[in-house]
Each structure stands twice: as C-alpha cells, then as structure tokens.
Short mmCIF file of C-alpha atoms in Angstrom, two decimals:
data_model
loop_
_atom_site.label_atom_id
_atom_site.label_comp_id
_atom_site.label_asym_id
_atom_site.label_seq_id
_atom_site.Cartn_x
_atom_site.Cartn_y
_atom_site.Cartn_z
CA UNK H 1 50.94 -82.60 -42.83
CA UNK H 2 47.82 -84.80 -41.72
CA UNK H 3 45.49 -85.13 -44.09
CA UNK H 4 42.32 -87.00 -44.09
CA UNK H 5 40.14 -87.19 -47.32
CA UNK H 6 37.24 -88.69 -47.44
CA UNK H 7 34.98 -89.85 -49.97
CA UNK H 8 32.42 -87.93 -51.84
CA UNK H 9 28.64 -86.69 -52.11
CA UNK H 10 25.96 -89.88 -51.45
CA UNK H 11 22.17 -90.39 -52.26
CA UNK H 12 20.71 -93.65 -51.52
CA UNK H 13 17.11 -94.83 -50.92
CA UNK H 14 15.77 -95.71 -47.89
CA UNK H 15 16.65 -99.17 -46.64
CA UNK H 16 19.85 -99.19 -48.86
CA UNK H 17 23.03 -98.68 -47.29
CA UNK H 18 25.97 -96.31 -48.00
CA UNK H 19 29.96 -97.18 -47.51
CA UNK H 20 32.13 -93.88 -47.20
CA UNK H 21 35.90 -93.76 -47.18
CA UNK H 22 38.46 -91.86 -45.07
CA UNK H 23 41.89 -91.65 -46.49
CA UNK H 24 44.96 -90.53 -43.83
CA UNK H 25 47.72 -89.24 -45.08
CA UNK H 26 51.04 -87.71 -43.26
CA UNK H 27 51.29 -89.66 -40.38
CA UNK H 28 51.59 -93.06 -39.38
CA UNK H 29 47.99 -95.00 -40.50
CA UNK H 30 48.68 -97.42 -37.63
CA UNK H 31 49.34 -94.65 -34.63
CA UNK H 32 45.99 -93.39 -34.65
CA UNK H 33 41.92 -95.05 -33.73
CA UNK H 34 39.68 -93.29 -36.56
CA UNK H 35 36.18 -92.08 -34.99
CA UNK H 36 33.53 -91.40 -37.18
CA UNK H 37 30.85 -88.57 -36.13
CA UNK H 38 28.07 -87.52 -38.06
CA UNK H 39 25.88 -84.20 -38.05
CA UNK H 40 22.25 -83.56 -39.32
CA UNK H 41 21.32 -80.68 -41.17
CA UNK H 42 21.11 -77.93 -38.43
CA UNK H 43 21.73 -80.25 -35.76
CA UNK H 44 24.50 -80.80 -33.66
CA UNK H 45 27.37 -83.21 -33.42
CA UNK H 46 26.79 -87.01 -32.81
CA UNK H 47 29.65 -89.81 -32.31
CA UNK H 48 28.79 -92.91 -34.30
CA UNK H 49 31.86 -94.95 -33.61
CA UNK H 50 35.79 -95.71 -33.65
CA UNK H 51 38.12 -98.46 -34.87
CA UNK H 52 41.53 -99.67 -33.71
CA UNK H 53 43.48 -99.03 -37.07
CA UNK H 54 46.06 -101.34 -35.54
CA UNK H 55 43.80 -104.06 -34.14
CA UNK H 56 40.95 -103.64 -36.44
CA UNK H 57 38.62 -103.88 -33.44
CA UNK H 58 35.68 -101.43 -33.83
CA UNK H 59 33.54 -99.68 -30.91
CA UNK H 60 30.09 -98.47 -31.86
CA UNK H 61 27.35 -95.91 -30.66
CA UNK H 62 24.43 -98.45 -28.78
CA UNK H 63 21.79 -96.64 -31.30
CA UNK H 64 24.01 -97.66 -34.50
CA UNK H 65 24.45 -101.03 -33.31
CA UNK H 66 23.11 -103.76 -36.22
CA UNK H 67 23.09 -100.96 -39.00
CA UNK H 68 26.76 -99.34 -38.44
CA UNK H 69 30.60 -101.48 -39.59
CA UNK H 70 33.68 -99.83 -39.50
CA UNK H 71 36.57 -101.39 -41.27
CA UNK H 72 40.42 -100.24 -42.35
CA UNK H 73 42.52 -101.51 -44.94
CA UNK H 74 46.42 -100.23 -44.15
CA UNK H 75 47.69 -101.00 -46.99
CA UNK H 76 46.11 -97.83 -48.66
CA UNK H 77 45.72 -96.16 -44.95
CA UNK H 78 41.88 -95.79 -45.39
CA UNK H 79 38.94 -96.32 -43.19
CA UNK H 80 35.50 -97.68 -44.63
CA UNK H 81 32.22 -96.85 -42.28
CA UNK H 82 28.93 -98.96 -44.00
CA UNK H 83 25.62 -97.44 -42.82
CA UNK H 84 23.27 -99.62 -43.75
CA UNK H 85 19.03 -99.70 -43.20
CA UNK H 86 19.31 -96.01 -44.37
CA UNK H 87 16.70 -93.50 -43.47
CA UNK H 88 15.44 -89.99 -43.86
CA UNK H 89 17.15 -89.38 -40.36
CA UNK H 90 20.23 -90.36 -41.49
CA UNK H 91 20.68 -87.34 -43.96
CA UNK H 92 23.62 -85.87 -42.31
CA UNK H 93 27.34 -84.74 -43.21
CA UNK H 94 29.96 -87.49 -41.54
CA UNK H 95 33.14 -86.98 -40.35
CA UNK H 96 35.79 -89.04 -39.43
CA UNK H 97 38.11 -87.38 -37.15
CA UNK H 98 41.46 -88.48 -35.14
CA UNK H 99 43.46 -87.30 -32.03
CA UNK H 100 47.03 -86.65 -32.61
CA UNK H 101 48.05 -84.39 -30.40
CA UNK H 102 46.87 -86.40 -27.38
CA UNK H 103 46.40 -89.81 -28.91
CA UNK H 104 45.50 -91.24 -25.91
CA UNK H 105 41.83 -89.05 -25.42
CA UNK H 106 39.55 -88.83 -28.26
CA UNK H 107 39.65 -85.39 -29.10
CA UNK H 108 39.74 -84.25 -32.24
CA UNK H 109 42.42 -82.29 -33.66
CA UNK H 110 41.90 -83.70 -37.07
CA UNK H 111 39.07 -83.89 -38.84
CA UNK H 112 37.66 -84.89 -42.56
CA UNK H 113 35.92 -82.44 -44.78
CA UNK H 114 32.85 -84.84 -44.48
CA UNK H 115 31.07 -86.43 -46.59
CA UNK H 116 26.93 -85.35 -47.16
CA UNK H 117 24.59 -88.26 -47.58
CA UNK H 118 21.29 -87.68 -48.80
CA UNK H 119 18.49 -90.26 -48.37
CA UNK H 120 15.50 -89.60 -50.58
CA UNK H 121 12.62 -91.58 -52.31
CA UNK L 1 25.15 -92.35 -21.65
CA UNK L 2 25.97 -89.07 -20.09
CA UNK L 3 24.23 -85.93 -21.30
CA UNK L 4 26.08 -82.80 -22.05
CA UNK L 5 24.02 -79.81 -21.39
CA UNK L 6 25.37 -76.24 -22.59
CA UNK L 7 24.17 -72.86 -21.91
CA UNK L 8 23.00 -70.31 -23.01
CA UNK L 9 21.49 -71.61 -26.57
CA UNK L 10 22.56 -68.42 -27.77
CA UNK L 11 25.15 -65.74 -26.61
CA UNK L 12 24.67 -62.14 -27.94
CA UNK L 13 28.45 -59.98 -27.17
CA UNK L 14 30.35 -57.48 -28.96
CA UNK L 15 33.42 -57.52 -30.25
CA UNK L 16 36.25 -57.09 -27.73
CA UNK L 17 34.03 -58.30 -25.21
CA UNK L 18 34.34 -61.05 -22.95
CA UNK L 19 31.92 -64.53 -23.25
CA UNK L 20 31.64 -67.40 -20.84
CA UNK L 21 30.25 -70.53 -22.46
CA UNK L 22 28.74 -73.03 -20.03
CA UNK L 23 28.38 -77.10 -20.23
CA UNK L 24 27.07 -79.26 -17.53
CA UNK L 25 28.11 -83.00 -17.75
CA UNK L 26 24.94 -85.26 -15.90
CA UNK L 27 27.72 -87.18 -13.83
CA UNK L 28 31.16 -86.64 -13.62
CA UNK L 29 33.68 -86.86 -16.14
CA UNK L 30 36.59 -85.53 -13.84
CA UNK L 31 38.45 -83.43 -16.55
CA UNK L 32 38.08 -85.32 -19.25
CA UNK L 33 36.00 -82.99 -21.70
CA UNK L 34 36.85 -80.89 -24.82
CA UNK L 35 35.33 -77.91 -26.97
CA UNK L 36 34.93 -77.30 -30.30
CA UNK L 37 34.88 -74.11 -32.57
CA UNK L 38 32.42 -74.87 -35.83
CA UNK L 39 32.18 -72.28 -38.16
CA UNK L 40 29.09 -73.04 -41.34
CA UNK L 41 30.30 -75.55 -43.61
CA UNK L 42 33.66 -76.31 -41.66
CA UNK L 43 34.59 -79.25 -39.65
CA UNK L 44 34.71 -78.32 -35.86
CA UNK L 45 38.12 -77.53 -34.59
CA UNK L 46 39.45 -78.39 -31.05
CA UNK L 47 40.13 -75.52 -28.90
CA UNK L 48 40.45 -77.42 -25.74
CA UNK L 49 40.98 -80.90 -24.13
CA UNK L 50 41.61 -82.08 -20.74
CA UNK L 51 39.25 -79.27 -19.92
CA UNK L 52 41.93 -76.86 -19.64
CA UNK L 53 44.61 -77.65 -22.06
CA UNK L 54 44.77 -75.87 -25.64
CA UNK L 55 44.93 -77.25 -28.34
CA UNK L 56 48.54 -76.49 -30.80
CA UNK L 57 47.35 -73.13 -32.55
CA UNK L 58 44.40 -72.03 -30.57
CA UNK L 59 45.01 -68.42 -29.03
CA UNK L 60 45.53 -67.57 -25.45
CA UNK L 61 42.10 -65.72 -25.41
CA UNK L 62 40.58 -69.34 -25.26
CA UNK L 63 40.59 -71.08 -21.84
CA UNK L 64 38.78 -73.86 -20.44
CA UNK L 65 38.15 -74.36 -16.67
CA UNK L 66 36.07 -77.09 -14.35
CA UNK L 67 36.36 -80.65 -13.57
CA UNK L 68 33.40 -82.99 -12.52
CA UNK L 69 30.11 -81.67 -13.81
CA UNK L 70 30.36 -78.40 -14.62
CA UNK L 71 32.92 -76.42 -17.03
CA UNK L 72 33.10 -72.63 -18.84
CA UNK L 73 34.59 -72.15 -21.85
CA UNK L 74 35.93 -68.11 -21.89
CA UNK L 75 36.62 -66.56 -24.56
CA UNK L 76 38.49 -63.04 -23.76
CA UNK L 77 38.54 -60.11 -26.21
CA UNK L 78 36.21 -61.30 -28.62
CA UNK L 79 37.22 -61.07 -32.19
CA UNK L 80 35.26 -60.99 -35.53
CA UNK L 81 36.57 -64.64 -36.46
CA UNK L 82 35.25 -66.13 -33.10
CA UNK L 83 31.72 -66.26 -33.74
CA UNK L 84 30.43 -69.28 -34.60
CA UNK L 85 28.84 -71.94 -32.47
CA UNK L 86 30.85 -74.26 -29.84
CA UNK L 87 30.59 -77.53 -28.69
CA UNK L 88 31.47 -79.60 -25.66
CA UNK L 89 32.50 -83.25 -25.78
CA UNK L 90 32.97 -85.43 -23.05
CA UNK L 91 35.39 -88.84 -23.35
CA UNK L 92 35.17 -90.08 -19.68
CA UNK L 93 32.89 -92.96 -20.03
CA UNK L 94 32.23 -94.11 -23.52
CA UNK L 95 31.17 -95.53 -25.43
CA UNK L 96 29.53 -93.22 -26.43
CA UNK L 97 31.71 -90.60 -26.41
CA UNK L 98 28.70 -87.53 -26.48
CA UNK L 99 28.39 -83.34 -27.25
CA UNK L 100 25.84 -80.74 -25.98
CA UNK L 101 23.71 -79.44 -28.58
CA UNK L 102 25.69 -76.39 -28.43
CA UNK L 103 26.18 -72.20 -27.76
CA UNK L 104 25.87 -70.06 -30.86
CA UNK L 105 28.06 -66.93 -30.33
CA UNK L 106 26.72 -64.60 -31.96
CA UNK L 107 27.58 -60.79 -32.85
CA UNK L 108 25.61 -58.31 -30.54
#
C-alpha cells in the first residue's frame, strides 16, 4: 500500500537549519509531486511547498522563499525539505503529503506521520 | 493569496445529529476545494475534493456542496468517531495552495 515515512523528532537552535526526509513506498516514486505542509502547535494547517519528483522542479510558499529547498533523490524514492534560518515560529509538526487518487489536484489522500521540530535556545 | 474563511469556530451537535460546516473562499476557486478530517495527533485525512467528490473510503454521511466562493461541508447522522476539527483547502490558484483555520466539531 502507499506508504510515506518520514524522518524523525528535530531540535535545532535558532538560525540553524533542519533537513527532514520523506520516504514513499508502494507506488510509483515518479507518478506523484510531494507537497510539504507544516502545522504549529494548536494552529492550523499551512502549505510550505511541492516538488516535481519527475522534473525535480520545486514550487514554494512566497513567505518560505530564501529559507525553504525541496529536493528528491529516486533512487531511494525520498524527498528532502531543508528549512533553514530556523525560528521559534517554526516549531511545528511537517507533513509531506501526496494526491493519488486524483493526481492531477493537490489533495491529499496521503499523508506522512510528520515529523515535530523543536527550535529552542 | 486567497483566504479561506470557515465558520463557525466551533460547532456544538449531538450524536445522530446533523452539522453543516461552512468555508468562504475570498475569490473564486470554481470547484476546486477540498476538506479535511484531523483528529489530535493524526495527519488530516481527505474527505472531499472537487468540492463534491469523496474521497475512496469516506462514508456517504459526508458530502460537500458549492462552487465559487462559498461551500458546506454536511455531515449527516453524526457519529462518535466524527468529531474532530475540519479543514478546507483550496488548489485553484496557487501557489500557495491555502486552508481556513478551521471548525472544531465538537460533542454537545
């Protein structure tokens, strides 16, 4: 079945950066964009960005532009999303997510079990 | 960037009750919106796209309805399992693709 695992729990500093991982399994790596969405404590859902697993072009949020890079290596069908500049507003859980069902609208009928990144002093 | 705006913040009903979850889009997105079921400590799951459509798995009790700026989510005989908070997403111009803040359903 589709899978996607991602990496595991994150503290940084501020003004480091963090690089989480997003691992698809049971289907295709190539078929499907991987979007990455992100969610503060409490807070609600917020779309970061997507890449073109087959292109390798990414598309990001205007507010993560400069400070967000999304990157895929298909030859172990995983997606890398770098955060860098890291704040105390970037404590959040983040998601990557794809659209199988409808491939060709990005909604989300797969989703990661997130990974938590903590920014502290 | 269009703004999602959903109503009520929160939505008190009892089980086996009806609920009608609302989301305004601040232009229109013709049909091109989803929602999303979260339950604490769970990824959201897709319950609708295309505004209408359901997703594979989610009960006929969930429907969507609305195109342009304004859409209900209604959820029909509510039970136990479907409270949790929901979220609307719209894809029609993006980037970025944005969410309201959200409707908590809760248990009356």
């Amino acid at each position: 079945q589709v899978k996607l695992v991602q990496s595991g729990v994150e503290v940084r500093k501020p003004g480091t950066s963090v690089k989480l991982s997003c691992k698809g399994s049971g289907y295709t790596f190539t078929d499907y964009h991987i979007h990455w969405v992100r969610q503060a404590p409490g807070q609600g859902l917020e779309w970061m960005g997507r890449i073109n697993i087959k292109s390798g072009v990414p598309n990001y949020a205007q507010k993560f532009q400069g400070r967000v890079s999304l990157t895929r290596d298909t030859s172990v069908s995983t997606v890398y999303m770098e955060l860098s500049g890291l704040k105390s507003d970037d404590v959040a859980v983040y998601y990557c997510a794809i659209s199988v069902e409808s491939p060709a609208v990005p909604s989300y009928d797969h989703w990661g079990q997130g990974t938590l990144v903590t920014v502290s002093p | 960037e269009i703004v999602m705006t959903q109503s009520p913040g929160t939505l008190s009903v009892s089980p086996g009750e009806g609920a009608t979850l609302s989301c305004r889009a601040s232009q229109s997105i013709n049909t091109n919106l989803a929602w999303f079921q979260q339950k604490p400590g769970q990824a959201p799951r897709l319950l609708i796209y295309g505004a209408s459509t359901r997703a594979s798995g989610i009960p006929a009790r969930f429907s969507g309805s609305g195109s342009g700026t304004d859409f209900t989510l209604t959820i029909s005989s509510l039970q136990s399992e479907d409270f949790a908070l929901y979220y609307c997403q719209q894809y029609n111009n993006w980037p970025p693709i944005t969410f309201g803040q959200g409707t908590r359903l809760e248990i009356k």
